[in-house]
Short mmCIF file of C-alpha atoms in Angstrom, two decimals:
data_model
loop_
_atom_site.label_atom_id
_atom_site.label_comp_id
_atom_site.label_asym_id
_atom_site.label_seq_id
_atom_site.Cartn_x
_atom_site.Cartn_y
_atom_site.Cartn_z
CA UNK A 1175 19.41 -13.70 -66.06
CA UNK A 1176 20.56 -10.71 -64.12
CA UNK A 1177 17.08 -10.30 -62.81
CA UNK A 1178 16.63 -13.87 -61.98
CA UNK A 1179 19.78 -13.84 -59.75
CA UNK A 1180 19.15 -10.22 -58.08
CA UNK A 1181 15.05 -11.88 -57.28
CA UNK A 1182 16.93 -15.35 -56.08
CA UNK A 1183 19.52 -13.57 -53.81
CA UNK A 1184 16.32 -11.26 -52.47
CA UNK A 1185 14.56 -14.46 -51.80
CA UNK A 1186 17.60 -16.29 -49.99
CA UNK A 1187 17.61 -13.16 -47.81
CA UNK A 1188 14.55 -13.31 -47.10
CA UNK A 1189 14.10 -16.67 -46.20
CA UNK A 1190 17.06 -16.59 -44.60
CA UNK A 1191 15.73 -13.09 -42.17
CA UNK A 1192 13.17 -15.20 -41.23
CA UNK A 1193 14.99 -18.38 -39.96
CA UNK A 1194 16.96 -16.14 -37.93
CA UNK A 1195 13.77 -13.94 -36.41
CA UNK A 1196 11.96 -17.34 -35.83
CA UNK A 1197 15.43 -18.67 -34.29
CA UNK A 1198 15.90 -15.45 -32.08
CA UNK A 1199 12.18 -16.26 -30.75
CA UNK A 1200 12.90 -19.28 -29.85
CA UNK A 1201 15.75 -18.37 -28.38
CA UNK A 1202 14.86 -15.15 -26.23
CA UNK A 1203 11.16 -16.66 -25.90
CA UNK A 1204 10.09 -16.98 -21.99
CA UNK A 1205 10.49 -20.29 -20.77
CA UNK A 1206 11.36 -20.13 -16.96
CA UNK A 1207 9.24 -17.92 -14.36
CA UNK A 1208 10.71 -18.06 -10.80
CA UNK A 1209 8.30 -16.89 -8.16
CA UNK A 1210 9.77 -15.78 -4.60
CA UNK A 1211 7.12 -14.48 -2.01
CA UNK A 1212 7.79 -12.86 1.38
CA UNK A 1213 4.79 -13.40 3.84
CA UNK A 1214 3.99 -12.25 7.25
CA UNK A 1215 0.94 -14.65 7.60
CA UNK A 1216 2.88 -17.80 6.61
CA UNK A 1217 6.53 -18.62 6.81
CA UNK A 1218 8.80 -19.63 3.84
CA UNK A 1219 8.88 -23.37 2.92
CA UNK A 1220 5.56 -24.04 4.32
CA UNK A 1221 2.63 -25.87 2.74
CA UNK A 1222 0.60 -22.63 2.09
CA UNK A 1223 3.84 -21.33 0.59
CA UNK A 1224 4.40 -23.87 -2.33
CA UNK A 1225 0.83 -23.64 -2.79
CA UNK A 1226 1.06 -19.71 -3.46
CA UNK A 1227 4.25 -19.89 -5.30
CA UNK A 1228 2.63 -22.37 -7.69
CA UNK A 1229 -0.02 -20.97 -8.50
CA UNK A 1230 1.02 -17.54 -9.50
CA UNK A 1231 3.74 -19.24 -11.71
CA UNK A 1232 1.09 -21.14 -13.05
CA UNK A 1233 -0.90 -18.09 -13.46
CA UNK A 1234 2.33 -16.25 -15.26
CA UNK A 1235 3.54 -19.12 -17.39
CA UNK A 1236 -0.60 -19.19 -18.74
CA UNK A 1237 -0.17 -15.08 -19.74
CA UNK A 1238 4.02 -14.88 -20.56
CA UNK A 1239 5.49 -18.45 -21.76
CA UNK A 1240 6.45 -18.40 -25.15
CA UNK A 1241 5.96 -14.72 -25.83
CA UNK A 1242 9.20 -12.42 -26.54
CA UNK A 1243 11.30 -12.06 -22.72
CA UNK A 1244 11.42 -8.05 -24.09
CA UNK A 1245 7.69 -7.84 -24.60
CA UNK A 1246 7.38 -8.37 -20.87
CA UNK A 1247 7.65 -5.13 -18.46
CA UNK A 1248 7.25 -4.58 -14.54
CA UNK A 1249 4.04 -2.43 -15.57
CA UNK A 1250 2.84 -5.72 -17.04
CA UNK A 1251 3.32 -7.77 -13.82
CA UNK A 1252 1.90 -5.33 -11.53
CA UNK A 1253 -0.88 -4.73 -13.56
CA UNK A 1254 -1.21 -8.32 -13.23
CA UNK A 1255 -1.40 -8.53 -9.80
CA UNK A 1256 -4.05 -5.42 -9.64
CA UNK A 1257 -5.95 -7.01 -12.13
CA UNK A 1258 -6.50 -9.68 -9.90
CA UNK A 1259 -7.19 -8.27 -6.41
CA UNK A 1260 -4.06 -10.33 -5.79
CA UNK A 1261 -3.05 -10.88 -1.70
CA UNK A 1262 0.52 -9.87 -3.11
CA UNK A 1263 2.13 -6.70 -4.17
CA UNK A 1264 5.33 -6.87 -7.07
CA UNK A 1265 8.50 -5.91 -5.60
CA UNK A 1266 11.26 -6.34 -8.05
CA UNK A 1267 11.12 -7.23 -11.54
CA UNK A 1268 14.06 -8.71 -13.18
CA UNK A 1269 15.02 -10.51 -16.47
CA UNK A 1270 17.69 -13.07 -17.24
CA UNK A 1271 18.64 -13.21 -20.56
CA UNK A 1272 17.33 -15.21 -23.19
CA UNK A 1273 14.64 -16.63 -21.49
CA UNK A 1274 14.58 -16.23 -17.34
CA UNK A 1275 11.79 -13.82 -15.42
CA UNK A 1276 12.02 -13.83 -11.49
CA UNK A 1277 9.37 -11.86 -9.81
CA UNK A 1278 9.14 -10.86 -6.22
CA UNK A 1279 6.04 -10.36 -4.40
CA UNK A 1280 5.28 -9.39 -1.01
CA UNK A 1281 2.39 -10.44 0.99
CA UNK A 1282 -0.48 -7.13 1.03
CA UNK A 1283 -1.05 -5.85 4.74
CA UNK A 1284 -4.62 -5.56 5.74
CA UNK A 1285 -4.73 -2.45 7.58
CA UNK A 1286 -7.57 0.23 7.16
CA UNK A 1287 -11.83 -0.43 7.25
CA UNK A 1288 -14.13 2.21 6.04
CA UNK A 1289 -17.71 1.55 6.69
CA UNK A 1290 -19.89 1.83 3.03
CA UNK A 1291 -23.34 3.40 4.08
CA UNK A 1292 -24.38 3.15 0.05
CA UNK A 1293 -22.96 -0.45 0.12
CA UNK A 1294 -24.39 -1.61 3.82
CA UNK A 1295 -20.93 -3.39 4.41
CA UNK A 1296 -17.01 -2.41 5.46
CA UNK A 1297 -14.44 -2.38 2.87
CA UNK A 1298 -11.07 -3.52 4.01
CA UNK A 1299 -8.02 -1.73 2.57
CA UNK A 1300 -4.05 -2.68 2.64
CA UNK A 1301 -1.43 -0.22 4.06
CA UNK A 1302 -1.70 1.40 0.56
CA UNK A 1303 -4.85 2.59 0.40
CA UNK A 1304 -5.99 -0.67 -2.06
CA UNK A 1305 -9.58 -2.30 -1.78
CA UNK A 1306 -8.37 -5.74 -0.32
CA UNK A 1307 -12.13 -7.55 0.84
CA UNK A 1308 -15.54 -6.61 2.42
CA UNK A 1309 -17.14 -7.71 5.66
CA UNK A 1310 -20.46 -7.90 6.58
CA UNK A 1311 -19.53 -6.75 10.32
CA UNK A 1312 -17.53 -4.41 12.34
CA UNK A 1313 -16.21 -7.50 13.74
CA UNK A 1314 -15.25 -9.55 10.82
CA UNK A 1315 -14.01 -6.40 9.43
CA UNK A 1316 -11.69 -5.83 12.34
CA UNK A 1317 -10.09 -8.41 12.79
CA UNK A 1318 -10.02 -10.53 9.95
CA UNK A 1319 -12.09 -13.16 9.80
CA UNK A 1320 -10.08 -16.17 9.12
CA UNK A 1321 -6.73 -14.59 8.89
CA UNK A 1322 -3.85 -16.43 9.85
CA UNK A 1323 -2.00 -13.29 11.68
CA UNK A 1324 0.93 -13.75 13.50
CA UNK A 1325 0.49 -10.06 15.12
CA UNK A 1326 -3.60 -10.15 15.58
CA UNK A 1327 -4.06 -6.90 16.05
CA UNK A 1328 -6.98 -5.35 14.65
CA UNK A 1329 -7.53 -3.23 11.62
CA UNK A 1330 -7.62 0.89 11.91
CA UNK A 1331 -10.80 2.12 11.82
CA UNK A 1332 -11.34 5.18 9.03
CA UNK A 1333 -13.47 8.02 9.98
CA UNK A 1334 -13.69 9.91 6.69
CA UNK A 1335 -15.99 12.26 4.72
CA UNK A 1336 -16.38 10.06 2.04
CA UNK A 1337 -14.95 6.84 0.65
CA UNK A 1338 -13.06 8.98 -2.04
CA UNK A 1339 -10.14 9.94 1.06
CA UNK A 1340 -9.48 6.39 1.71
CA UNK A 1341 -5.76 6.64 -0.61
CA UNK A 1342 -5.07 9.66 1.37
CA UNK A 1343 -6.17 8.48 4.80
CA UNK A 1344 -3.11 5.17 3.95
CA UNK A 1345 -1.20 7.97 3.45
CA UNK A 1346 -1.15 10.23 6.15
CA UNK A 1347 -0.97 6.92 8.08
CA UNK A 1348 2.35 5.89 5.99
CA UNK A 1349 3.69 9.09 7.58
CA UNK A 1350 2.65 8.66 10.66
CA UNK A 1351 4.09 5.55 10.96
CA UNK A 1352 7.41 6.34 9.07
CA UNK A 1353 7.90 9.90 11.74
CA UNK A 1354 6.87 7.75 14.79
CA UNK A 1355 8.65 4.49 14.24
CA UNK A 1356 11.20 4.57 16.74
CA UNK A 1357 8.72 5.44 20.17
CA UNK A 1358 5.63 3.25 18.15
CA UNK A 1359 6.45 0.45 15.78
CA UNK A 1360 9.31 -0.66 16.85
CA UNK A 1361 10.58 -3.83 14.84
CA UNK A 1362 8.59 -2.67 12.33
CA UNK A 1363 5.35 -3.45 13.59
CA UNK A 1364 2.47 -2.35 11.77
CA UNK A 1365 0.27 1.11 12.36
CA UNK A 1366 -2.67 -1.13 13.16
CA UNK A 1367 -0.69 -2.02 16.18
CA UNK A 1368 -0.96 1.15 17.82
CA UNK A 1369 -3.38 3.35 15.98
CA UNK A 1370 -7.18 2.49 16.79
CA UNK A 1371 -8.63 4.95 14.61
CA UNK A 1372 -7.57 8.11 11.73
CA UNK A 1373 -9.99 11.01 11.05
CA UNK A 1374 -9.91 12.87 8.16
CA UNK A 1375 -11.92 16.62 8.78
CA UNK A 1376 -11.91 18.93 5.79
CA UNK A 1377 -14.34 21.71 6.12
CA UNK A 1378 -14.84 24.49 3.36
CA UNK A 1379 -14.55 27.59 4.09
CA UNK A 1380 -16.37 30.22 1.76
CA UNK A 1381 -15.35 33.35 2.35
CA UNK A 1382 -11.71 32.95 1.07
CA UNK A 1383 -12.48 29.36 -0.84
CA UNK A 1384 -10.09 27.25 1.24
CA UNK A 1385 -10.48 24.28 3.03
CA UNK A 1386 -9.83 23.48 7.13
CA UNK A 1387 -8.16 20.53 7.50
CA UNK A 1388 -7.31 18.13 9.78
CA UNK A 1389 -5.93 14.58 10.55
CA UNK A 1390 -6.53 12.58 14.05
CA UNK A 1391 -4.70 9.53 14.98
CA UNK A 1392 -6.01 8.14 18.25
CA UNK A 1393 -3.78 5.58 19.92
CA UNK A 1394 -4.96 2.40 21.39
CA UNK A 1395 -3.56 3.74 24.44
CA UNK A 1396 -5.55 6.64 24.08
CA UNK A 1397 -3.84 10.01 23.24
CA UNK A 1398 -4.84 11.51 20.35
CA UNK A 1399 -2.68 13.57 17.91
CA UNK A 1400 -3.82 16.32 15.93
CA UNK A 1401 -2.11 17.44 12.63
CA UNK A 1402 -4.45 20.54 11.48
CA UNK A 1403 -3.62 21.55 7.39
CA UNK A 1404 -2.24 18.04 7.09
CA UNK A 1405 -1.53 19.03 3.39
CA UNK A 1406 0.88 21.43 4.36
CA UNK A 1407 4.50 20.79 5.45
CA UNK A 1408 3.39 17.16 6.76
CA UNK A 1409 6.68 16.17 7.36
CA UNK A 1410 7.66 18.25 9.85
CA UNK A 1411 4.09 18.68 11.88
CA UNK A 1412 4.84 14.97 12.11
CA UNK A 1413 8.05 15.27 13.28
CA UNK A 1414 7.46 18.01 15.59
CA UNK A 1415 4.62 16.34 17.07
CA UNK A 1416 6.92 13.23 17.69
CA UNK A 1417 9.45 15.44 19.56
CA UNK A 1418 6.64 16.48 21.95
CA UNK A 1419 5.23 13.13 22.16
CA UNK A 1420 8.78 11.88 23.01
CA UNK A 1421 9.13 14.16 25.94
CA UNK A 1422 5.49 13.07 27.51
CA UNK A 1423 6.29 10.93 30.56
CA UNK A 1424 4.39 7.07 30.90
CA UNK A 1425 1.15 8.74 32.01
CA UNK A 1426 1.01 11.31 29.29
CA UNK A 1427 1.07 9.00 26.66
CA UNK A 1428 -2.24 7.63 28.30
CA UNK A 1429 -4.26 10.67 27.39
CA UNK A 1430 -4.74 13.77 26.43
CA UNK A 1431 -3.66 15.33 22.93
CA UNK A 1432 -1.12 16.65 20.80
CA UNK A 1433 -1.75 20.03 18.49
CA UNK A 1434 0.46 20.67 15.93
CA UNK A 1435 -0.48 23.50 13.55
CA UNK A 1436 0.92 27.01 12.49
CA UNK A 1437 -0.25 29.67 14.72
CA UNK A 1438 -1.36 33.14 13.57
CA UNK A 1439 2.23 34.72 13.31
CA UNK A 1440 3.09 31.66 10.83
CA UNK A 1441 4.97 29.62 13.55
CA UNK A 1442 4.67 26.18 13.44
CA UNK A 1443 3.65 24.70 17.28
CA UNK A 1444 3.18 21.81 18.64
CA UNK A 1445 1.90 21.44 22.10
CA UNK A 1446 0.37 18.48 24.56
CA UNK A 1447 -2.91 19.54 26.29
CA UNK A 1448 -4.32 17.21 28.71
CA UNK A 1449 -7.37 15.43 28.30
CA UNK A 1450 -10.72 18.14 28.54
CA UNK A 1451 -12.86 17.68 31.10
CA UNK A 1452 -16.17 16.77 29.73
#
Protein backbone atom coordinates (compact mmCIF):
# COMPACT_ATOMS: atom_id res chain seq x y z
CA UNK A 1 0.00 0.00 0.00
CA UNK A 2 2.84 2.32 0.74
CA UNK A 3 4.10 1.79 -2.73
CA UNK A 4 0.80 2.22 -4.34
CA UNK A 5 0.37 5.70 -2.71
CA UNK A 6 4.18 6.93 -3.21
CA UNK A 7 3.51 5.62 -7.45
CA UNK A 8 -0.15 7.50 -7.22
CA UNK A 9 1.24 10.78 -5.70
CA UNK A 10 4.28 10.45 -8.52
CA UNK A 11 1.60 10.12 -11.06
CA UNK A 12 -0.65 13.13 -9.77
CA UNK A 13 2.60 15.11 -10.07
CA UNK A 14 3.16 14.25 -13.04
CA UNK A 15 0.08 14.74 -14.63
CA UNK A 16 -0.32 17.58 -12.85
CA UNK A 17 3.58 19.14 -14.33
CA UNK A 18 2.16 18.68 -17.44
CA UNK A 19 -1.20 20.60 -17.23
CA UNK A 20 0.75 23.38 -16.00
CA UNK A 21 3.70 23.21 -18.93
CA UNK A 22 0.84 22.77 -21.53
CA UNK A 23 -1.05 25.77 -19.61
CA UNK A 24 2.19 28.00 -19.52
CA UNK A 25 2.31 27.34 -23.50
CA UNK A 26 -0.69 28.41 -24.01
CA UNK A 27 -0.28 31.10 -22.08
CA UNK A 28 3.24 32.63 -23.11
CA UNK A 29 2.58 31.08 -26.76
CA UNK A 30 2.87 33.99 -29.60
CA UNK A 31 -0.32 35.18 -30.60
CA UNK A 32 0.00 38.94 -31.63
CA UNK A 33 2.84 40.23 -34.16
CA UNK A 34 2.71 44.06 -34.63
CA UNK A 35 4.61 45.23 -37.67
CA UNK A 36 5.71 49.08 -37.86
CA UNK A 37 7.77 50.09 -41.04
CA UNK A 38 9.53 53.42 -41.71
CA UNK A 39 9.86 54.11 -45.54
CA UNK A 40 11.46 56.73 -47.58
CA UNK A 41 9.81 55.51 -50.89
CA UNK A 42 6.24 55.52 -49.50
CA UNK A 43 4.70 57.43 -46.68
CA UNK A 44 2.95 55.91 -43.58
CA UNK A 45 -0.79 55.06 -43.93
CA UNK A 46 -0.60 54.67 -47.57
CA UNK A 47 -1.91 51.83 -49.72
CA UNK A 48 1.61 50.35 -50.39
CA UNK A 49 2.05 50.63 -46.64
CA UNK A 50 -0.81 48.29 -45.36
CA UNK A 51 0.12 46.17 -48.12
CA UNK A 52 3.84 45.78 -46.70
CA UNK A 53 2.81 45.71 -43.16
CA UNK A 54 0.52 42.78 -43.97
CA UNK A 55 2.38 40.82 -45.51
CA UNK A 56 5.40 40.53 -43.36
CA UNK A 57 2.96 39.86 -40.40
CA UNK A 58 1.56 37.37 -42.45
CA UNK A 59 4.90 36.12 -43.24
CA UNK A 60 5.84 36.14 -39.22
CA UNK A 61 2.60 34.80 -37.84
CA UNK A 62 3.28 31.62 -40.73
CA UNK A 63 7.09 31.04 -38.94
CA UNK A 64 6.33 32.35 -34.95
CA UNK A 65 2.43 31.93 -33.95
CA UNK A 66 1.96 29.43 -31.51
CA UNK A 67 5.59 28.68 -30.77
CA UNK A 68 7.07 29.68 -27.15
CA UNK A 69 7.33 34.04 -27.09
CA UNK A 70 11.08 32.99 -25.41
CA UNK A 71 12.02 30.75 -28.30
CA UNK A 72 11.92 33.85 -30.45
CA UNK A 73 15.24 36.16 -30.62
CA UNK A 74 16.23 39.41 -32.70
CA UNK A 75 18.89 37.00 -34.44
CA UNK A 76 15.81 35.06 -35.52
CA UNK A 77 14.01 38.07 -37.11
CA UNK A 78 16.90 39.44 -38.85
CA UNK A 79 17.89 36.33 -40.10
CA UNK A 80 14.50 36.38 -41.37
CA UNK A 81 14.65 39.29 -43.21
CA UNK A 82 18.25 38.21 -44.82
CA UNK A 83 16.88 35.08 -45.62
CA UNK A 84 14.60 36.71 -47.76
CA UNK A 85 16.45 39.46 -49.67
CA UNK A 86 13.83 41.47 -47.78
CA UNK A 87 13.46 45.52 -48.99
CA UNK A 88 13.56 46.04 -45.06
CA UNK A 89 16.21 45.96 -42.46
CA UNK A 90 15.09 44.97 -38.40
CA UNK A 91 15.49 47.81 -36.19
CA UNK A 92 14.26 46.99 -32.78
CA UNK A 93 13.10 43.85 -31.44
CA UNK A 94 10.89 43.80 -28.51
CA UNK A 95 8.62 41.34 -26.55
CA UNK A 96 5.50 41.91 -24.51
CA UNK A 97 4.85 39.46 -22.15
CA UNK A 98 2.94 36.48 -22.48
CA UNK A 99 2.29 36.63 -25.89
CA UNK A 100 3.07 40.25 -27.82
CA UNK A 101 6.19 40.63 -30.55
CA UNK A 102 6.50 44.18 -32.23
CA UNK A 103 9.13 44.41 -34.82
CA UNK A 104 10.48 47.46 -36.49
CA UNK A 105 11.79 47.57 -39.88
CA UNK A 106 13.21 50.19 -41.90
CA UNK A 107 12.99 50.52 -45.55
CA UNK A 108 16.82 49.24 -47.25
CA UNK A 109 18.53 52.24 -49.20
CA UNK A 110 19.66 51.40 -52.63
CA UNK A 111 22.88 53.02 -52.89
CA UNK A 112 26.05 51.34 -54.48
CA UNK A 113 26.32 49.35 -58.30
CA UNK A 114 29.27 47.23 -59.07
CA UNK A 115 29.44 46.05 -62.57
CA UNK A 116 29.83 41.80 -62.62
CA UNK A 117 32.19 41.08 -65.69
CA UNK A 118 31.79 37.05 -64.72
CA UNK A 119 28.00 37.72 -64.37
CA UNK A 120 27.51 40.24 -67.61
CA UNK A 121 25.11 42.39 -65.36
CA UNK A 122 25.32 45.23 -62.30
CA UNK A 123 24.57 44.20 -58.88
CA UNK A 124 22.85 46.80 -56.83
CA UNK A 125 23.82 47.06 -53.14
CA UNK A 126 22.05 49.02 -50.01
CA UNK A 127 24.03 51.58 -47.90
CA UNK A 128 25.34 48.42 -46.10
CA UNK A 129 27.14 46.79 -48.42
CA UNK A 130 23.98 44.02 -48.97
CA UNK A 131 23.19 42.49 -52.53
CA UNK A 132 19.71 44.27 -52.99
CA UNK A 133 18.86 43.44 -57.14
CA UNK A 134 20.65 43.18 -60.58
CA UNK A 135 20.21 45.23 -63.73
CA UNK A 136 20.82 44.42 -67.03
CA UNK A 137 22.09 48.17 -67.75
CA UNK A 138 24.13 50.95 -66.48
CA UNK A 139 20.97 52.75 -66.73
CA UNK A 140 18.50 50.61 -65.00
CA UNK A 141 21.17 50.07 -62.56
CA UNK A 142 21.51 53.75 -61.84
CA UNK A 143 18.70 54.86 -61.29
CA UNK A 144 16.36 52.36 -60.37
CA UNK A 145 14.23 51.17 -62.67
CA UNK A 146 10.81 51.49 -61.32
CA UNK A 147 11.61 52.93 -58.01
CA UNK A 148 9.30 55.12 -56.44
CA UNK A 149 12.14 57.69 -55.01
CA UNK A 150 11.24 60.69 -53.49
CA UNK A 151 15.07 61.97 -53.79
CA UNK A 152 15.89 60.40 -57.50
CA UNK A 153 19.19 60.66 -57.36
CA UNK A 154 21.19 58.06 -58.83
CA UNK A 155 23.09 55.19 -57.36
CA UNK A 156 27.14 55.49 -56.63
CA UNK A 157 29.00 53.90 -59.01
CA UNK A 158 31.84 51.26 -57.44
CA UNK A 159 35.15 51.13 -59.05
CA UNK A 160 36.72 48.18 -57.23
CA UNK A 161 39.31 45.40 -57.71
CA UNK A 162 37.01 42.81 -57.27
CA UNK A 163 33.44 42.22 -56.14
CA UNK A 164 34.87 40.83 -52.76
CA UNK A 165 35.48 44.97 -51.53
CA UNK A 166 31.94 45.78 -52.10
CA UNK A 167 31.19 45.55 -47.78
CA UNK A 168 34.16 47.69 -47.44
CA UNK A 169 33.56 50.14 -50.27
CA UNK A 170 29.62 50.80 -48.03
CA UNK A 171 31.89 51.34 -45.53
CA UNK A 172 34.32 53.77 -46.25
CA UNK A 173 31.24 55.48 -47.78
CA UNK A 174 29.34 55.23 -44.20
CA UNK A 175 32.32 57.34 -43.08
CA UNK A 176 32.42 59.53 -45.52
CA UNK A 177 29.11 60.41 -45.16
CA UNK A 178 29.00 60.39 -41.26
CA UNK A 179 32.60 63.04 -41.30
CA UNK A 180 31.02 65.16 -44.12
CA UNK A 181 27.42 65.46 -43.09
CA UNK A 182 27.18 68.89 -42.09
CA UNK A 183 28.87 70.71 -45.63
CA UNK A 184 27.21 67.40 -47.80
CA UNK A 185 24.09 65.67 -46.62
CA UNK A 186 22.51 67.96 -44.95
CA UNK A 187 18.97 66.75 -43.65
CA UNK A 188 20.29 63.61 -43.88
CA UNK A 189 20.33 63.13 -47.41
CA UNK A 190 21.84 60.16 -48.74
CA UNK A 191 25.72 59.70 -50.09
CA UNK A 192 24.25 58.93 -53.49
CA UNK A 193 23.24 62.51 -53.44
CA UNK A 194 26.54 63.88 -53.72
CA UNK A 195 29.02 61.15 -54.40
CA UNK A 196 29.06 60.00 -58.21
CA UNK A 197 31.56 57.45 -57.84
CA UNK A 198 34.14 55.51 -54.84
CA UNK A 199 37.41 53.81 -55.90
CA UNK A 200 38.94 51.36 -54.04
CA UNK A 201 43.07 51.01 -55.18
CA UNK A 202 45.04 48.45 -53.21
CA UNK A 203 48.28 47.62 -54.79
CA UNK A 204 50.84 45.03 -53.27
CA UNK A 205 53.87 45.88 -52.66
CA UNK A 206 56.60 43.02 -52.49
CA UNK A 207 59.48 44.09 -51.18
CA UNK A 208 58.20 44.72 -47.58
CA UNK A 209 54.69 42.60 -48.15
CA UNK A 210 52.33 45.53 -47.60
CA UNK A 211 49.68 46.84 -49.46
CA UNK A 212 49.15 50.73 -51.04
CA UNK A 213 45.95 51.80 -50.47
CA UNK A 214 43.65 54.15 -51.39
CA UNK A 215 39.98 55.41 -51.40
CA UNK A 216 38.48 58.14 -54.03
CA UNK A 217 35.22 59.77 -53.62
CA UNK A 218 34.44 61.97 -56.61
CA UNK A 219 31.64 64.46 -56.09
CA UNK A 220 28.92 65.10 -58.52
CA UNK A 221 30.22 68.48 -58.48
CA UNK A 222 33.43 67.27 -59.33
CA UNK A 223 36.26 67.43 -56.71
CA UNK A 224 37.67 64.45 -55.84
CA UNK A 225 38.98 63.40 -52.36
CA UNK A 226 41.72 61.18 -51.76
CA UNK A 227 42.15 59.14 -48.49
CA UNK A 228 45.55 57.07 -49.21
CA UNK A 229 45.97 53.91 -46.33
CA UNK A 230 42.24 54.24 -45.82
CA UNK A 231 42.71 51.37 -43.24
CA UNK A 232 44.63 53.44 -41.10
CA UNK A 233 43.34 56.13 -38.68
CA UNK A 234 40.16 56.66 -41.09
CA UNK A 235 38.56 58.76 -38.81
CA UNK A 236 40.61 61.45 -38.68
CA UNK A 237 41.97 61.51 -42.57
CA UNK A 238 38.22 61.99 -42.90
CA UNK A 239 37.94 64.57 -40.66
CA UNK A 240 40.95 66.37 -41.63
CA UNK A 241 40.06 66.26 -45.13
CA UNK A 242 36.61 67.84 -44.19
CA UNK A 243 38.39 70.75 -42.42
CA UNK A 244 40.22 71.51 -45.70
CA UNK A 245 37.28 70.93 -47.77
CA UNK A 246 35.39 73.37 -45.45
CA UNK A 247 37.80 76.15 -46.02
CA UNK A 248 37.66 75.74 -50.10
CA UNK A 249 35.69 78.75 -51.36
CA UNK A 250 32.38 78.05 -54.03
CA UNK A 251 34.79 77.49 -56.92
CA UNK A 252 37.07 75.09 -55.16
CA UNK A 253 34.56 72.77 -54.40
CA UNK A 254 34.08 72.58 -58.29
CA UNK A 255 37.38 70.87 -58.88
CA UNK A 256 40.41 69.86 -58.12
CA UNK A 257 41.37 67.36 -55.18
CA UNK A 258 41.92 66.75 -51.71
CA UNK A 259 45.13 64.50 -50.37
CA UNK A 260 45.05 63.34 -47.12
CA UNK A 261 47.78 60.87 -46.14
CA UNK A 262 50.80 60.70 -43.64
CA UNK A 263 53.84 62.14 -45.08
CA UNK A 264 57.34 60.67 -44.68
CA UNK A 265 58.10 62.21 -41.14
CA UNK A 266 54.71 60.39 -39.94
CA UNK A 267 52.58 63.63 -40.10
CA UNK A 268 49.28 63.32 -41.09
CA UNK A 269 48.41 66.15 -44.13
CA UNK A 270 45.84 67.05 -45.84
CA UNK A 271 46.07 69.46 -48.65
CA UNK A 272 43.74 70.80 -51.81
CA UNK A 273 45.62 70.75 -55.17
CA UNK A 274 43.88 72.14 -58.04
CA UNK A 275 42.75 70.27 -60.85
CA UNK A 276 46.12 68.92 -63.19
CA UNK A 277 46.37 70.11 -66.33
CA UNK A 278 46.05 67.30 -68.70
Amino acid sequence: MKYLRVITVVVIAFVFLAALAIGLGVIFAVKNINITIDSYTYSSGSEKAVSEITMYKDNFSDLYKGKLISSVSEDDIAQNLADWNADYTLTSFEKIMPCTINISMVERRETYIYYSEDEGVYNVYDSEGRFYRTAETQDAAMNGGDRDDVENSPNVELILPDESYVVLAASLGSAFHTSFKNELFKNDAPIRSTVEWIQIKDQYVAYNDTHDTKVIFHLRSGIEIEIYDYDLDLDAKMSAAYTVFEGLDAEQKLTGYIHCLYNDSGTMTARYEPKREA
